[in-house]
Amino acid sequence: MEVLRVSGNSKPNALAGAVAALLRSQRSVEIQAIGPAAVNQSVKALAIARGYIAGDGLDLNVQPEFIKLDVDHEERTAMRFVVRAIALLQAG
Amino acid sequence: MEVLRVSGNSKPNALAGAVAALLRSQRSVEIQAIGPAAVNQSVKALAIARGYIAGDGLDLNVQPEFIKLDVDHEERTAMRFVVRAIALLQAG
């Protein structure tokens, strides 16, 4: 699974485009975010990405989990979002 | 669907307990969060809740989206997490 590392400065629209492209081509993508700002940008990007892939008949599901990342030889707790493409359910 | 409103001061463990209880009894729950800190607490709570419901053979899927909320007669953009219980997939 491709991994996208997100910072607090990441642009949600650009990140959403990358997420959408990977969901279309590979059906899944992993996002890693360290810190509240990065987590917030990630969630915004995921909400935006749903709009991008809706035209392809796709939606997405997210499963968040804690992971340990090595950053400059220091262990940091980060958030991993495992994102999978699913078929879009049409509103009734 | 029950709605849990989360602030930046919400305790992730307590919120995770509420999410887990609602997923067990109702199979779904909605979380509303305004602002980066509240979004971060929500995501942490969801990651923790997965551990709480794993013993019940359950896991969860999240779908984030933007919503408009009226807060003190002002329109604020918030994040809505629609959370659904699914069967836990055993690691292979």
Short mmCIF file of N, CA, C and O in Angstrom, two decimals, chain B residues 7-89:
data_model
loop_
_atom_site.label_atom_id
_atom_site.label_comp_id
_atom_site.label_asym_id
_atom_site.label_seq_id
_atom_site.Cartn_x
_atom_site.Cartn_y
_atom_site.Cartn_z
N SER B 7 -15.36 18.27 21.66
CA SER B 7 -14.58 19.51 21.72
C SER B 7 -13.11 19.16 21.86
O SER B 7 -12.74 18.00 22.02
N GLY B 8 -12.28 20.18 21.80
CA GLY B 8 -10.85 19.96 21.96
C GLY B 8 -10.47 19.50 23.34
O GLY B 8 -9.37 18.98 23.55
N ASN B 9 -11.40 19.66 24.29
CA ASN B 9 -11.13 19.22 25.67
C ASN B 9 -11.68 17.83 25.96
O ASN B 9 -11.52 17.33 27.07
N SER B 10 -12.36 17.24 24.99
CA SER B 10 -12.92 15.91 25.21
C SER B 10 -11.79 14.91 25.46
O SER B 10 -10.73 15.00 24.87
N LYS B 11 -12.05 13.98 26.37
CA LYS B 11 -11.06 12.95 26.69
C LYS B 11 -11.22 11.78 25.73
O LYS B 11 -12.27 11.15 25.70
N PRO B 12 -10.18 11.46 24.95
CA PRO B 12 -10.30 10.39 23.95
C PRO B 12 -10.75 9.05 24.52
O PRO B 12 -11.57 8.36 23.91
N ASN B 13 -10.27 8.70 25.73
CA ASN B 13 -10.66 7.40 26.28
C ASN B 13 -12.14 7.36 26.62
O ASN B 13 -12.81 6.35 26.37
N ALA B 14 -12.66 8.45 27.19
CA ALA B 14 -14.08 8.50 27.54
C ALA B 14 -14.94 8.49 26.27
O ALA B 14 -15.94 7.79 26.19
N LEU B 15 -14.50 9.27 25.28
CA LEU B 15 -15.22 9.30 24.02
C LEU B 15 -15.19 7.93 23.34
O LEU B 15 -16.20 7.47 22.79
N ALA B 16 -14.04 7.27 23.41
CA ALA B 16 -13.92 5.93 22.82
C ALA B 16 -14.89 4.96 23.48
O ALA B 16 -15.49 4.12 22.80
N GLY B 17 -15.07 5.10 24.78
CA GLY B 17 -16.01 4.24 25.49
C GLY B 17 -17.43 4.45 25.01
O GLY B 17 -18.19 3.49 24.82
N ALA B 18 -17.79 5.71 24.80
CA ALA B 18 -19.14 6.02 24.31
C ALA B 18 -19.34 5.50 22.89
O ALA B 18 -20.40 4.94 22.56
N VAL B 19 -18.32 5.69 22.05
CA VAL B 19 -18.38 5.19 20.67
C VAL B 19 -18.55 3.67 20.66
O VAL B 19 -19.40 3.12 19.96
N ALA B 20 -17.75 2.99 21.48
CA ALA B 20 -17.80 1.53 21.53
C ALA B 20 -19.18 1.05 21.97
O ALA B 20 -19.75 0.12 21.38
N ALA B 21 -19.73 1.70 23.00
CA ALA B 21 -21.04 1.29 23.51
C ALA B 21 -22.13 1.45 22.45
O ALA B 21 -22.98 0.58 22.27
N LEU B 22 -22.07 2.57 21.72
CA LEU B 22 -23.09 2.82 20.69
C LEU B 22 -22.91 1.88 19.50
O LEU B 22 -23.89 1.46 18.88
N LEU B 23 -21.67 1.55 19.16
CA LEU B 23 -21.45 0.62 18.05
C LEU B 23 -21.95 -0.78 18.42
O LEU B 23 -22.54 -1.48 17.58
N ARG B 24 -21.76 -1.16 19.68
CA ARG B 24 -22.26 -2.47 20.12
C ARG B 24 -23.78 -2.53 20.08
O ARG B 24 -24.36 -3.51 19.64
N SER B 25 -24.44 -1.46 20.54
CA SER B 25 -25.89 -1.50 20.71
C SER B 25 -26.64 -1.08 19.45
O SER B 25 -27.72 -1.57 19.17
N GLN B 26 -26.04 -0.16 18.66
CA GLN B 26 -26.77 0.40 17.52
C GLN B 26 -26.05 0.26 16.20
O GLN B 26 -26.58 0.66 15.16
N ARG B 27 -24.81 -0.21 16.23
CA ARG B 27 -24.02 -0.49 15.01
C ARG B 27 -23.56 0.76 14.28
O ARG B 27 -22.89 0.67 13.26
N SER B 28 -23.94 1.93 14.75
CA SER B 28 -23.45 3.15 14.10
C SER B 28 -23.50 4.32 15.08
O SER B 28 -24.23 4.27 16.07
N VAL B 29 -22.73 5.34 14.79
CA VAL B 29 -22.72 6.55 15.61
C VAL B 29 -22.13 7.68 14.76
O VAL B 29 -21.33 7.43 13.85
N GLU B 30 -22.57 8.89 15.05
CA GLU B 30 -22.03 10.05 14.34
C GLU B 30 -21.28 10.92 15.33
O GLU B 30 -21.75 11.17 16.44
N ILE B 31 -20.10 11.39 14.91
CA ILE B 31 -19.31 12.32 15.73
C ILE B 31 -19.24 13.65 15.00
O ILE B 31 -18.99 13.67 13.79
N GLN B 32 -19.45 14.74 15.73
CA GLN B 32 -19.30 16.08 15.16
C GLN B 32 -18.19 16.81 15.90
O GLN B 32 -18.17 16.83 17.13
N ALA B 33 -17.27 17.41 15.16
CA ALA B 33 -16.11 18.07 15.76
C ALA B 33 -15.86 19.39 15.05
O ALA B 33 -15.80 19.44 13.82
N ILE B 34 -15.71 20.46 15.84
CA ILE B 34 -15.38 21.77 15.27
C ILE B 34 -13.96 22.14 15.66
O ILE B 34 -13.65 22.25 16.85
N GLY B 35 -13.11 22.31 14.67
CA GLY B 35 -11.74 22.75 14.93
C GLY B 35 -10.74 21.61 14.98
O GLY B 35 -11.10 20.46 15.25
N PRO B 36 -9.47 21.93 14.70
CA PRO B 36 -8.42 20.91 14.61
C PRO B 36 -8.26 20.08 15.88
O PRO B 36 -8.08 18.85 15.80
N ALA B 37 -8.34 20.70 17.05
CA ALA B 37 -8.14 19.95 18.30
C ALA B 37 -9.26 18.92 18.48
O ALA B 37 -9.01 17.78 18.88
N ALA B 38 -10.49 19.33 18.18
CA ALA B 38 -11.63 18.42 18.32
C ALA B 38 -11.55 17.28 17.30
O ALA B 38 -11.87 16.13 17.61
N VAL B 39 -11.09 17.60 16.09
CA VAL B 39 -10.92 16.56 15.06
C VAL B 39 -9.86 15.56 15.53
O VAL B 39 -10.04 14.34 15.42
N ASN B 40 -8.78 16.07 16.08
CA ASN B 40 -7.70 15.20 16.56
C ASN B 40 -8.18 14.29 17.70
O ASN B 40 -7.91 13.08 17.70
N GLN B 41 -8.94 14.84 18.65
CA GLN B 41 -9.47 14.02 19.75
C GLN B 41 -10.42 12.96 19.22
O GLN B 41 -10.44 11.83 19.71
N SER B 42 -11.20 13.31 18.21
CA SER B 42 -12.14 12.35 17.62
C SER B 42 -11.40 11.18 16.98
O SER B 42 -11.78 10.02 17.16
N VAL B 43 -10.35 11.50 16.22
CA VAL B 43 -9.61 10.43 15.54
C VAL B 43 -8.91 9.52 16.55
O VAL B 43 -8.92 8.29 16.41
N LYS B 44 -8.34 10.13 17.60
CA LYS B 44 -7.72 9.32 18.66
C LYS B 44 -8.76 8.39 19.28
O LYS B 44 -8.50 7.21 19.50
N ALA B 45 -9.95 8.95 19.57
CA ALA B 45 -11.01 8.15 20.19
C ALA B 45 -11.41 6.99 19.29
O ALA B 45 -11.66 5.87 19.77
N LEU B 46 -11.45 7.22 17.98
CA LEU B 46 -11.83 6.16 17.05
C LEU B 46 -10.77 5.06 17.03
O LEU B 46 -11.10 3.87 16.97
N ALA B 47 -9.50 5.45 17.07
CA ALA B 47 -8.43 4.45 17.10
C ALA B 47 -8.51 3.62 18.38
O ALA B 47 -8.35 2.39 18.35
N ILE B 48 -8.79 4.28 19.51
CA ILE B 48 -8.91 3.58 20.79
C ILE B 48 -10.14 2.67 20.79
O ILE B 48 -10.09 1.53 21.25
N ALA B 49 -11.25 3.17 20.23
CA ALA B 49 -12.50 2.40 20.22
C ALA B 49 -12.35 1.08 19.48
O ALA B 49 -12.98 0.08 19.83
N ARG B 50 -11.49 1.07 18.44
CA ARG B 50 -11.27 -0.19 17.71
C ARG B 50 -10.76 -1.28 18.64
O ARG B 50 -11.13 -2.45 18.51
N GLY B 51 -9.90 -0.89 19.60
CA GLY B 51 -9.41 -1.86 20.58
C GLY B 51 -10.52 -2.32 21.52
O GLY B 51 -10.59 -3.50 21.87
N TYR B 52 -11.40 -1.40 21.88
CA TYR B 52 -12.49 -1.73 22.81
C TYR B 52 -13.47 -2.74 22.21
O TYR B 52 -13.99 -3.59 22.91
N ILE B 53 -13.75 -2.61 20.92
CA ILE B 53 -14.78 -3.48 20.32
C ILE B 53 -14.20 -4.74 19.68
O ILE B 53 -14.96 -5.63 19.29
N ALA B 54 -12.87 -4.82 19.62
CA ALA B 54 -12.25 -6.00 19.01
C ALA B 54 -12.63 -7.28 19.77
O ALA B 54 -12.84 -8.34 19.15
N GLY B 55 -12.78 -7.17 21.10
CA GLY B 55 -13.16 -8.32 21.91
C GLY B 55 -14.56 -8.81 21.63
O GLY B 55 -14.93 -9.94 21.96
N ASP B 56 -15.37 -7.97 21.00
CA ASP B 56 -16.73 -8.34 20.60
C ASP B 56 -16.77 -8.84 19.16
O ASP B 56 -17.85 -9.02 18.60
N GLY B 57 -15.58 -9.00 18.54
CA GLY B 57 -15.54 -9.45 17.14
C GLY B 57 -15.93 -8.34 16.18
O GLY B 57 -16.33 -8.60 15.05
N LEU B 58 -15.78 -7.09 16.64
CA LEU B 58 -16.18 -5.94 15.81
C LEU B 58 -14.98 -5.06 15.47
O LEU B 58 -13.98 -5.03 16.18
N ASP B 59 -15.11 -4.38 14.36
CA ASP B 59 -14.19 -3.30 14.00
C ASP B 59 -15.07 -2.14 13.52
O ASP B 59 -16.31 -2.23 13.59
N LEU B 60 -14.47 -1.06 13.07
CA LEU B 60 -15.28 0.06 12.62
C LEU B 60 -14.72 0.66 11.34
O LEU B 60 -13.54 0.54 11.04
N ASN B 61 -15.60 1.27 10.57
CA ASN B 61 -15.25 2.05 9.39
C ASN B 61 -15.73 3.48 9.60
O ASN B 61 -16.79 3.71 10.18
N VAL B 62 -14.93 4.42 9.11
CA VAL B 62 -15.26 5.84 9.28
C VAL B 62 -15.38 6.50 7.92
O VAL B 62 -14.58 6.22 7.01
N GLN B 63 -16.38 7.39 7.77
CA GLN B 63 -16.49 8.23 6.59
C GLN B 63 -16.60 9.68 7.06
O GLN B 63 -17.60 10.07 7.67
N PRO B 64 -15.56 10.50 6.78
CA PRO B 64 -15.58 11.90 7.20
C PRO B 64 -16.22 12.78 6.14
O PRO B 64 -16.08 12.53 4.94
N GLU B 65 -16.92 13.81 6.58
CA GLU B 65 -17.47 14.79 5.65
C GLU B 65 -17.63 16.14 6.34
O GLU B 65 -17.72 16.24 7.56
N PHE B 66 -17.67 17.19 5.54
CA PHE B 66 -17.87 18.53 6.07
C PHE B 66 -19.36 18.77 6.31
O PHE B 66 -20.20 18.33 5.52
N ILE B 67 -19.68 19.47 7.40
CA ILE B 67 -21.05 19.90 7.64
C ILE B 67 -21.03 21.34 8.15
O ILE B 67 -20.01 21.82 8.64
N LYS B 68 -22.16 22.00 8.01
CA LYS B 68 -22.33 23.34 8.58
C LYS B 68 -23.11 23.20 9.88
O LYS B 68 -24.18 22.57 9.90
N LEU B 69 -22.57 23.76 10.95
CA LEU B 69 -23.27 23.74 12.23
C LEU B 69 -23.58 25.17 12.67
O LEU B 69 -22.80 26.08 12.40
N ASP B 70 -24.71 25.32 13.34
CA ASP B 70 -25.05 26.62 13.91
C ASP B 70 -24.53 26.66 15.34
O ASP B 70 -24.97 25.88 16.19
N VAL B 71 -23.57 27.53 15.61
CA VAL B 71 -23.00 27.66 16.95
C VAL B 71 -23.20 29.10 17.40
O VAL B 71 -22.61 30.02 16.83
N ASP B 72 -24.03 29.27 18.43
CA ASP B 72 -24.35 30.63 18.92
C ASP B 72 -24.80 31.53 17.77
O ASP B 72 -24.32 32.67 17.64
N HIS B 73 -25.67 31.00 16.93
CA HIS B 73 -26.24 31.75 15.80
C HIS B 73 -25.20 32.13 14.74
O HIS B 73 -25.42 33.05 13.95
N GLU B 74 -24.06 31.45 14.77
CA GLU B 74 -23.08 31.67 13.71
C GLU B 74 -22.85 30.34 12.99
O GLU B 74 -22.77 29.29 13.63
N GLU B 75 -22.73 30.40 11.68
CA GLU B 75 -22.50 29.16 10.92
C GLU B 75 -21.02 28.81 10.95
O GLU B 75 -20.18 29.62 10.58
N ARG B 76 -20.74 27.59 11.43
CA ARG B 76 -19.37 27.13 11.48
C ARG B 76 -19.24 25.85 10.65
O ARG B 76 -20.15 25.03 10.60
N THR B 77 -18.12 25.72 9.98
CA THR B 77 -17.86 24.47 9.26
C THR B 77 -17.26 23.47 10.24
O THR B 77 -16.31 23.78 10.95
N ALA B 78 -17.85 22.30 10.28
CA ALA B 78 -17.39 21.27 11.20
C ALA B 78 -17.12 19.98 10.42
O ALA B 78 -17.39 19.89 9.22
N MET B 79 -16.58 19.01 11.13
CA MET B 79 -16.35 17.70 10.52
C MET B 79 -17.33 16.71 11.13
O MET B 79 -17.53 16.70 12.35
N ARG B 80 -17.96 15.92 10.26
CA ARG B 80 -18.82 14.85 10.72
C ARG B 80 -18.13 13.52 10.38
O ARG B 80 -17.68 13.34 9.25
N PHE B 81 -18.05 12.66 11.38
CA PHE B 81 -17.55 11.30 11.15
C PHE B 81 -18.73 10.34 11.28
O PHE B 81 -19.29 10.21 12.37
N VAL B 82 -19.08 9.70 10.19
CA VAL B 82 -20.09 8.65 10.26
C VAL B 82 -19.35 7.34 10.49
O VAL B 82 -18.48 6.95 9.71
N VAL B 83 -19.67 6.69 11.62
CA VAL B 83 -18.92 5.51 12.07
C VAL B 83 -19.85 4.30 12.08
O VAL B 83 -20.95 4.37 12.64
N ARG B 84 -19.42 3.22 11.45
CA ARG B 84 -20.26 2.02 11.39
C ARG B 84 -19.47 0.80 11.87
O ARG B 84 -18.28 0.65 11.56
N ALA B 85 -20.16 -0.03 12.61
CA ALA B 85 -19.54 -1.29 13.06
C ALA B 85 -19.50 -2.28 11.91
O ALA B 85 -20.44 -2.36 11.11
N ILE B 86 -18.40 -3.02 11.81
CA ILE B 86 -18.27 -4.10 10.84
C ILE B 86 -17.69 -5.31 11.56
O ILE B 86 -17.20 -5.19 12.68
N ALA B 87 -17.74 -6.46 10.91
CA ALA B 87 -17.14 -7.66 11.50
C ALA B 87 -15.62 -7.50 11.50
O ALA B 87 -15.03 -7.03 10.52
N LEU B 88 -15.00 -7.88 12.60
CA LEU B 88 -13.54 -7.81 12.71
C LEU B 88 -12.91 -8.85 11.80
O LEU B 88 -13.28 -10.03 11.84
N LEU B 89 -11.99 -8.40 10.95
CA LEU B 89 -11.24 -9.34 10.12
C LEU B 89 -10.03 -9.82 10.92
O LEU B 89 -9.23 -9.03 11.41
#
